[in-house]
C-alpha cells in the first residue's frame, strides 16, 4: 500500500516520531509508519523482523491483540477509501 504525497508530508511533520530515526529504536518509527497508514502486510513483516525488540516492551505485548484489531480496521478503511476514490458509486 503506497502513501499519498500528502500523507507522507503530514507524517514528516511529527518531529517526535522522526526523532526515532538513527536511534537503536528506529524500528519503532517504521512500525508506527506502517500502523498509521493501515499497511497490515508491512506491519506484520516488521513485527516478525523485530519480534525480540517488541517482546521486550511489556505494554506492546500486553496490548498486542488490541493493536492487531486496530490495524485491521485501519487497513479496511484504507481499502474502502481507495475503492471509493477509484470507483464511481451510483445510487439506484
Coordinates of C-alpha atoms in Angstrom, one line a residue:
X1 CA 0.0 0.0 0.0
X2 CA 1.5 3.3 -1.0
X3 CA 1.2 6.5 0.8
X4 CA -0.1 9.6 -0.9
X5 CA 2.2 12.6 -1.0
X6 CA 0.0 14.4 1.5
X7 CA 0.2 11.5 4.0
X8 CA 4.0 11.4 3.6
X9 CA 4.3 15.1 4.2
X10 CA 1.9 15.0 7.2
X11 CA 3.9 12.1 8.7
X12 CA 7.1 14.1 8.3
X13 CA 5.6 16.9 10.5
X14 CA 5.7 14.6 13.5
X15 CA 9.2 15.6 14.7
X16 CA 8.8 13.4 17.9
X17 CA 8.3 10.3 15.8
X18 CA 11.0 11.4 13.3
X19 CA 13.4 11.7 16.3
X20 CA 13.4 7.8 16.4
X21 CA 15.4 7.7 13.1
X22 CA 19.0 7.0 13.7
X23 CA 18.5 5.6 17.2
X24 CA 18.5 2.0 18.4
X25 CA 14.7 2.0 18.3
X26 CA 14.5 3.2 14.7
X27 CA 12.5 0.0 14.0
X28 CA 9.6 1.6 16.0
X29 CA 9.4 4.5 13.5
X30 CA 8.8 2.1 10.7
X31 CA 6.2 0.1 12.7
X32 CA 4.4 3.3 13.6
X33 CA 4.5 4.4 9.9
X34 CA 3.0 1.1 8.8
X35 CA 0.4 1.2 11.5
X36 CA -0.6 4.8 10.8
X37 CA -1.1 4.0 7.1
X38 CA -3.0 0.8 7.7
X39 CA -0.4 -1.2 5.9
X40 CA -1.1 -4.6 7.6
X41 CA 1.3 -6.6 5.5
X42 CA 4.2 -4.2 6.2
X43 CA 3.3 -4.1 9.9
X44 CA 3.3 -7.9 10.2
X45 CA 6.6 -8.1 8.3
X46 CA 8.2 -5.6 10.7
X47 CA 6.7 -7.3 13.8
X48 CA 8.3 -10.5 12.6
X49 CA 11.7 -9.0 11.9
X50 CA 11.7 -7.0 15.2
X51 CA 9.9 -9.7 17.3
X52 CA 12.6 -9.7 20.1
X53 CA 12.6 -6.0 20.5
X54 CA 8.8 -5.9 20.6
X55 CA 8.7 -8.7 23.2
X56 CA 10.9 -6.6 25.4
X57 CA 8.2 -4.0 25.6
X58 CA 5.6 -5.1 28.2
X59 CA 2.9 -2.6 27.0
X60 CA 3.1 -3.8 23.4
X61 CA 2.9 -7.4 24.5
X62 CA 0.0 -6.7 26.8
X63 CA -1.9 -4.9 24.0
X64 CA -0.9 -7.0 21.1
X65 CA -4.4 -8.2 20.3
X66 CA -5.9 -4.6 20.5
X67 CA -3.1 -3.3 18.2
X68 CA -3.8 -6.1 15.7
X69 CA -7.5 -5.3 15.8
X70 CA -6.9 -1.7 15.2
X71 CA -4.5 -2.1 12.3
X72 CA -7.0 -4.5 10.7
X73 CA -9.7 -1.7 11.0
X74 CA -7.2 0.9 9.6
X75 CA -6.4 -1.5 6.7
X76 CA -10.1 -2.0 5.9
X77 CA -10.6 1.8 6.0
X78 CA -7.7 2.3 3.5
X79 CA -9.2 -0.3 1.2
X80 CA -12.6 1.3 1.3
X81 CA -11.2 4.8 0.8
X82 CA -9.0 3.5 -2.1
X83 CA -12.1 1.8 -3.6
X84 CA -14.2 4.9 -3.3
X85 CA -11.5 7.0 -4.9
X86 CA -11.1 4.6 -7.8
X87 CA -14.7 3.8 -8.4
X88 CA -17.7 6.0 -9.0
X89 CA -20.5 4.7 -6.8
X90 CA -24.0 5.4 -8.1
X91 CA -27.3 5.3 -6.1
X92 CA -30.1 3.5 -7.9

